GROMACS .gro file of C-alpha atoms in nm:
model
  277
    1PHE     CA    1  12.411   8.423  13.077
    2LEU     CA    2  12.675   8.638  13.249
    3PRO     CA    3  12.945   8.558  12.989
    4MET     CA    4  12.695   8.663  12.718
    5VAL     CA    5  12.640   8.994  12.895
    6ALA     CA    6  13.015   9.047  12.930
    7ARG     CA    7  13.071   8.969  12.560
    8SER     CA    8  12.813   9.232  12.467
    9PHE     CA    9  13.062   9.495  12.581
   10LEU     CA   10  13.361   9.360  12.387
   11PRO     CA   11  13.458   9.699  12.237
   12GLN     CA   12  13.482   9.842  12.588
   13TRP     CA   13  13.687   9.540  12.701
   14VAL     CA   14  13.921   9.586  12.405
   15PHE     CA   15  13.964   9.956  12.481
   16GLY     CA   16  14.022   9.888  12.851
   17LEU     CA   17  14.275   9.612  12.787
   18ALA     CA   18  14.461   9.826  12.533
   19LEU     CA   19  14.479  10.106  12.787
   20LEU     CA   20  14.600   9.861  13.052
   21VAL     CA   21  14.878   9.741  12.819
   22VAL     CA   22  14.996  10.098  12.765
   23LEU     CA   23  14.982  10.187  13.135
   24SER     CA   24  15.158   9.864  13.234
   25LEU     CA   25  15.445   9.934  12.995
   26TRP     CA   26  15.461  10.295  13.111
   27HIS     CA   27  15.499  10.183  13.472
   28HIS     CA   28  15.726   9.889  13.384
   29ARG     CA   29  15.472   9.629  13.502
   30LEU     CA   30  15.573   9.382  13.234
   31LEU     CA   31  15.391   9.078  13.372
   32LEU     CA   32  15.065   9.268  13.402
   33GLY     CA   33  15.119   9.413  13.057
   34ALA     CA   34  15.180   9.069  12.908
   35GLY     CA   35  14.859   8.937  13.063
   36ALA     CA   36  14.662   9.235  12.937
   37LEU     CA   37  14.811   9.187  12.589
   38VAL     CA   38  14.698   8.824  12.581
   39GLY     CA   39  14.349   8.932  12.687
   40LEU     CA   40  14.350   9.205  12.423
   41VAL     CA   41  14.438   8.960  12.146
   42LEU     CA   42  14.170   8.713  12.259
   43ALA     CA   43  13.901   8.980  12.291
   44SER     CA   44  13.988   9.144  11.959
   45GLY     CA   45  13.962   8.808  11.782
   46GLN     CA   46  13.597   8.779  11.885
   47LEU     CA   47  13.504   9.127  11.769
   48ARG     CA   48  13.367   9.038  11.426
   49ALA     CA   49  13.047   9.082  11.228
   50PRO     CA   50  12.894   8.930  10.911
   51VAL     CA   51  12.912   9.242  10.696
   52SER     CA   52  12.845   9.275  10.323
   53GLN     CA   53  13.134   9.383  10.108
   54ALA     CA   54  13.110   9.744   9.996
   55MET     CA   55  12.961   9.791   9.651
   56PRO     CA   56  13.125  10.025   9.398
   57GLY     CA   57  12.804  10.225   9.366
   58PHE     CA   58  12.427  10.220   9.386
   59HIS     CA   59  12.190  10.121   9.112
   60GLY     CA   60  11.821  10.185   9.054
   61GLN     CA   61  11.542  10.293   9.282
   62GLY     CA   62  11.601  10.320   9.655
   63ILE     CA   63  11.368  10.287   9.954
   64THR     CA   64  11.441  10.469  10.279
   65ILE     CA   65  11.347  10.312  10.612
   66ALA     CA   66  11.366  10.469  10.957
   67HIS     CA   67  11.364  10.245  11.264
   68LEU     CA   68  11.278  10.384  11.607
   69ASN     CA   69  11.259  10.207  11.941
   70LEU     CA   70  11.046  10.473  12.105
   71LEU     CA   71  11.073  10.361  12.471
   72GLN     CA   72  10.718  10.283  12.583
   73PRO     CA   73  10.708  10.526  12.884
   74ASN     CA   74  10.869  10.805  12.679
   75ARG     CA   75  10.704  11.137  12.762
   76ASP     CA   76  10.856  11.321  12.465
   77LYS     CA   77  10.611  11.173  12.217
   78THR     CA   78  10.561  11.480  12.000
   79GLU     CA   79  10.936  11.538  11.970
   80ALA     CA   80  11.005  11.171  11.895
   81ILE     CA   81  10.746  11.163  11.616
   82ARG     CA   82  10.885  11.489  11.481
   83ALA     CA   83  11.231  11.329  11.473
   84ALA     CA   84  11.088  11.033  11.282
   85LEU     CA   85  10.928  11.257  11.019
   86ALA     CA   86  11.246  11.465  10.990
   87GLN     CA   87  11.426  11.162  10.844
   88GLY     CA   88  11.213  11.187  10.529
   89ALA     CA   89  11.180  10.808  10.515
   90ASP     CA   90  10.940  10.613  10.295
   91LEU     CA   91  10.877  10.369  10.579
   92LEU     CA   92  10.873  10.426  10.954
   93ALA     CA   93  10.916  10.121  11.178
   94PHE     CA   94  10.833  10.174  11.547
   95GLN     CA   95  10.885   9.955  11.851
   96GLU     CA   96  10.763   9.965  12.214
   97VAL     CA   97  10.421  10.087  12.096
   98ASP     CA   98  10.135  10.083  12.348
   99THR     CA   99   9.782  10.218  12.297
  100VAL     CA  100   9.888  10.572  12.390
  101TRP     CA  101  10.171  10.565  12.138
  102ALA     CA  102   9.939  10.408  11.879
  103ALA     CA  103   9.693  10.696  11.910
  104ARG     CA  104   9.968  10.958  11.874
  105LEU     CA  105  10.123  10.782  11.575
  106GLU     CA  106   9.784  10.759  11.405
  107GLU     CA  107   9.719  11.127  11.468
  108LYS     CA  108  10.054  11.241  11.326
  109LEU     CA  109  10.127  10.989  11.050
  110ALA     CA  110   9.803  10.859  10.900
  111VAL     CA  111   9.799  11.124  10.626
  112SER     CA  112  10.167  11.122  10.526
  113HIS     CA  113  10.213  10.745  10.567
  114PRO     CA  114   9.866  10.596  10.506
  115HIS     CA  115   9.968  10.232  10.457
  116ARG     CA  116  10.011  10.094  10.805
  117LEU     CA  117   9.979   9.818  11.059
  118VAL     CA  118   9.984   9.881  11.434
  119VAL     CA  119  10.004   9.608  11.699
  120PRO     CA  120   9.999   9.785  12.038
  121ARG     CA  121  10.091   9.601  12.358
  122THR     CA  122  10.151   9.685  12.722
  123ASP     CA  123  10.475   9.484  12.766
  124CYS     CA  124  10.715   9.702  12.559
  125TYR     CA  125  10.684   9.469  12.257
  126GLY     CA  126  10.414   9.654  12.066
  127ILE     CA  127  10.514   9.734  11.709
  128ALA     CA  128  10.400   9.951  11.418
  129LEU     CA  129  10.488  10.008  11.054
  130TYR     CA  130  10.384  10.319  10.858
  131SER     CA  131  10.453  10.363  10.486
  132ARG     CA  132  10.393  10.629  10.226
  133LEU     CA  133  10.434  10.354   9.964
  134PRO     CA  134  10.168  10.087   9.898
  135LEU     CA  135  10.240   9.760  10.080
  136GLN     CA  136  10.135   9.410   9.989
  137ASP     CA  137  10.086   9.110  10.217
  138LEU     CA  138  10.117   9.332  10.523
  139HIS     CA  139  10.068   9.128  10.839
  140ALA     CA  140  10.202   9.047  11.184
  141VAL     CA  141  10.391   8.727  11.263
  142ASP     CA  142  10.421   8.578  11.610
  143LEU     CA  143  10.780   8.515  11.713
  144VAL     CA  144  10.755   8.315  12.036
  145GLY     CA  145  10.503   8.551  12.192
  146SER     CA  146  10.622   8.881  12.041
  147PRO     CA  147  10.491   9.030  11.714
  148ALA     CA  148  10.701   9.111  11.410
  149ILE     CA  149  10.564   9.290  11.103
  150THR     CA  150  10.637   9.187  10.748
  151ALA     CA  151  10.532   9.327  10.411
  152THR     CA  152  10.624   9.325  10.044
  153LEU     CA  153  10.681   9.641   9.841
  154PRO     CA  154  10.807   9.717   9.490
  155LEU     CA  155  11.174   9.790   9.432
  156ASP     CA  156  11.331   9.844   9.090
  157ASN     CA  157  11.076   9.641   8.888
  158SER     CA  158  11.083   9.361   9.141
  159ALA     CA  159  10.975   9.304   9.502
  160LEU     CA  160  11.144   9.354   9.836
  161ARG     CA  161  11.043   9.172  10.153
  162LEU     CA  162  11.066   9.376  10.473
  163TRP     CA  163  11.066   9.249  10.830
  164SER     CA  164  11.047   9.479  11.133
  165VAL     CA  165  11.152   9.283  11.442
  166HIS     CA  166  11.186   9.345  11.815
  167ALA     CA  167  11.347   9.046  11.983
  168ARG     CA  168  11.328   8.974  12.354
  169SER     CA  169  11.557   9.170  12.584
  170PRO     CA  170  11.791   8.913  12.747
  171GLY     CA  171  11.742   9.024  13.105
  172GLY     CA  172  11.799   8.671  13.234
  173LEU     CA  173  11.877   8.320  13.117
  174ASP     CA  174  11.517   8.239  13.021
  175ASP     CA  175  11.483   8.566  12.829
  176MET     CA  176  11.812   8.502  12.650
  177ARG     CA  177  11.691   8.158  12.542
  178ARG     CA  178  11.364   8.308  12.424
  179ARG     CA  179  11.548   8.573  12.223
  180ASN     CA  180  11.767   8.306  12.064
  181ARG     CA  181  11.457   8.103  11.976
  182GLN     CA  182  11.295   8.413  11.824
  183LEU     CA  183  11.597   8.474  11.601
  184GLN     CA  184  11.603   8.107  11.509
  185LEU     CA  185  11.232   8.115  11.419
  186LEU     CA  186  11.286   8.433  11.217
  187GLY     CA  187  11.556   8.250  11.022
  188GLU     CA  188  11.314   7.964  10.959
  189HIS     CA  189  11.052   8.206  10.826
  190LEU     CA  190  11.306   8.366  10.594
  191GLY     CA  191  11.472   8.044  10.481
  192ARG     CA  192  11.770   8.048  10.250
  193ASN     CA  193  11.590   8.243   9.977
  194ALA     CA  194  11.623   8.582  10.145
  195SER     CA  195  11.825   8.751   9.871
  196ARG     CA  196  11.578   9.043   9.844
  197THR     CA  197  11.490   9.068  10.212
  198VAL     CA  198  11.553   9.345  10.464
  199VAL     CA  199  11.537   9.288  10.840
  200ILE     CA  200  11.545   9.601  11.053
  201GLY     CA  201  11.489   9.636  11.424
  202ASP     CA  202  11.603   9.597  11.780
  203LEU     CA  203  11.735   9.240  11.776
  204ASN     CA  204  11.865   9.275  12.132
  205THR     CA  205  12.193   9.112  12.037
  206VAL     CA  206  12.529   9.246  11.925
  207SER     CA  207  12.676   9.172  11.585
  208TRP     CA  208  12.947   8.941  11.725
  209ASP     CA  209  12.702   8.726  11.924
  210ASP     CA  210  12.653   8.360  11.827
  211ALA     CA  211  12.275   8.404  11.788
  212PHE     CA  212  12.330   8.693  11.545
  213TRP     CA  213  12.579   8.491  11.343
  214ALA     CA  214  12.344   8.192  11.334
  215LEU     CA  215  12.066   8.409  11.187
  216CYS     CA  216  12.297   8.546  10.919
  217THR     CA  217  12.440   8.202  10.839
  218THR     CA  218  12.094   8.048  10.804
  219THR     CA  219  11.952   8.319  10.579
  220GLY     CA  220  12.250   8.470  10.400
  221LEU     CA  221  12.165   8.813  10.540
  222ARG     CA  222  12.450   9.051  10.615
  223ALA     CA  223  12.488   9.361  10.829
  224GLN     CA  224  12.508   9.695  10.653
  225GLY     CA  225  12.711  10.003  10.727
  226ASP     CA  226  12.910  10.009  11.048
  227ALA     CA  227  12.804   9.687  11.223
  228PHE     CA  228  12.967   9.816  11.541
  229ALA     CA  229  12.777  10.147  11.549
  230ALA     CA  230  12.631  10.156  11.902
  231THR     CA  231  12.261  10.230  11.952
  232PHE     CA  232  12.195  10.145  12.320
  233PRO     CA  233  12.182  10.275  12.588
  234ALA     CA  234  12.159  10.618  12.428
  235LEU     CA  235  12.255  10.936  12.609
  236MET     CA  236  12.319  11.274  12.446
  237GLY     CA  237  12.359  11.121  12.101
  238ALA     CA  238  12.605  10.849  12.208
  239ALA     CA  239  12.559  10.483  12.302
  240LEU     CA  240  12.757  10.178  12.416
  241ILE     CA  241  12.655   9.866  12.221
  242PRO     CA  242  12.500   9.789  11.878
  243ILE     CA  243  12.171   9.603  11.926
  244ASP     CA  244  11.964   9.774  11.652
  245HIS     CA  245  12.047   9.640  11.308
  246VAL     CA  246  11.984   9.654  10.934
  247LEU     CA  247  12.035   9.320  10.757
  248VAL     CA  248  11.992   9.268  10.383
  249GLY     CA  249  12.008   8.981  10.137
  250ARG     CA  250  12.278   8.934   9.875
  251GLU     CA  251  12.087   9.116   9.598
  252LEU     CA  252  12.059   9.434   9.804
  253THR     CA  253  12.288   9.695   9.949
  254ALA     CA  254  12.213   9.963  10.204
  255THR     CA  255  12.343  10.263  10.389
  256LYS     CA  256  12.296  10.299  10.765
  257HIS     CA  257  12.308  10.605  10.989
  258THR     CA  258  12.203  10.669  11.348
  259PHE     CA  259  11.996  10.959  11.477
  260THR     CA  260  11.867  11.077  11.814
  261ILE     CA  261  11.516  10.985  11.931
  262PRO     CA  262  11.407  11.239  12.194
  263GLY     CA  263  11.325  11.067  12.523
  264SER     CA  264  11.431  10.718  12.412
  265ASP     CA  265  11.709  10.496  12.542
  266HIS     CA  266  11.793  10.394  12.183
  267LEU     CA  267  11.936  10.575  11.884
  268GLY     CA  268  11.731  10.541  11.568
  269LEU     CA  269  11.848  10.392  11.239
  270LEU     CA  270  11.801  10.541  10.893
  271SER     CA  271  11.873  10.313  10.600
  272THR     CA  272  11.840  10.349  10.224
  273VAL     CA  273  11.808  10.012  10.051
  274ARG     CA  274  11.886   9.963   9.682
  275PRO     CA  275  11.946   9.672   9.447
  276CYS     CA  276  12.308   9.575   9.406
  277PRO     CA  277  12.466   9.718   9.090
   0.00000   0.00000   0.00000
């Protein structure tokens, strides 16, 4: 468990080791510098992500999705919902939704995004999906005790399958194993025919983690945009590690940008998904 936690902060390790190399050379501490250089090479070699190759352009209709981990005890509910609406997204995917959040979301979004499913909980794993576009086969799926939401919607004369997922936070060894099992079960639900599938959410794993790679290998999904763009813990528009993700199948491409969620410890994600040209 502890090595997994340490690996989550690989970019910081790489930066620190690079700085140590420079300082060691500056102060003529060659042995220390050599050791730091070896560590830098080893750490940098693990900093990788399964990312789709950039497409030369976009083609056809696009669907915009905003993902927000709201932080269940967040007191800035009005401002957070206002930030969600400001993204102008077709779909709004929310996480850490309890009954209080559910009531506020319904009050503010039911008219603009009438197609919806809300699964409130008290354990920070409640989830909701609001859409201004009609959704088909909209339902919740149990992933080892935590709900995910999935739906189908039209995209460029075909269909796109969307999954909004909040995996377990790996606060200990048992939680880490549960998170890994959730991602494994998600991969089993998706199968290898996930070419027109989008997974968006707080997967509680970084893009260079083995569990993340296993999900992408099983399904063929790939990260979009900057796979190293940090989203947690968020403070004043910055964050340390990337645990919120947008993954798409091989027939899709997507943009990804982060935005501030007032009162939350996560940055939000805004993604526009289109068919590959």
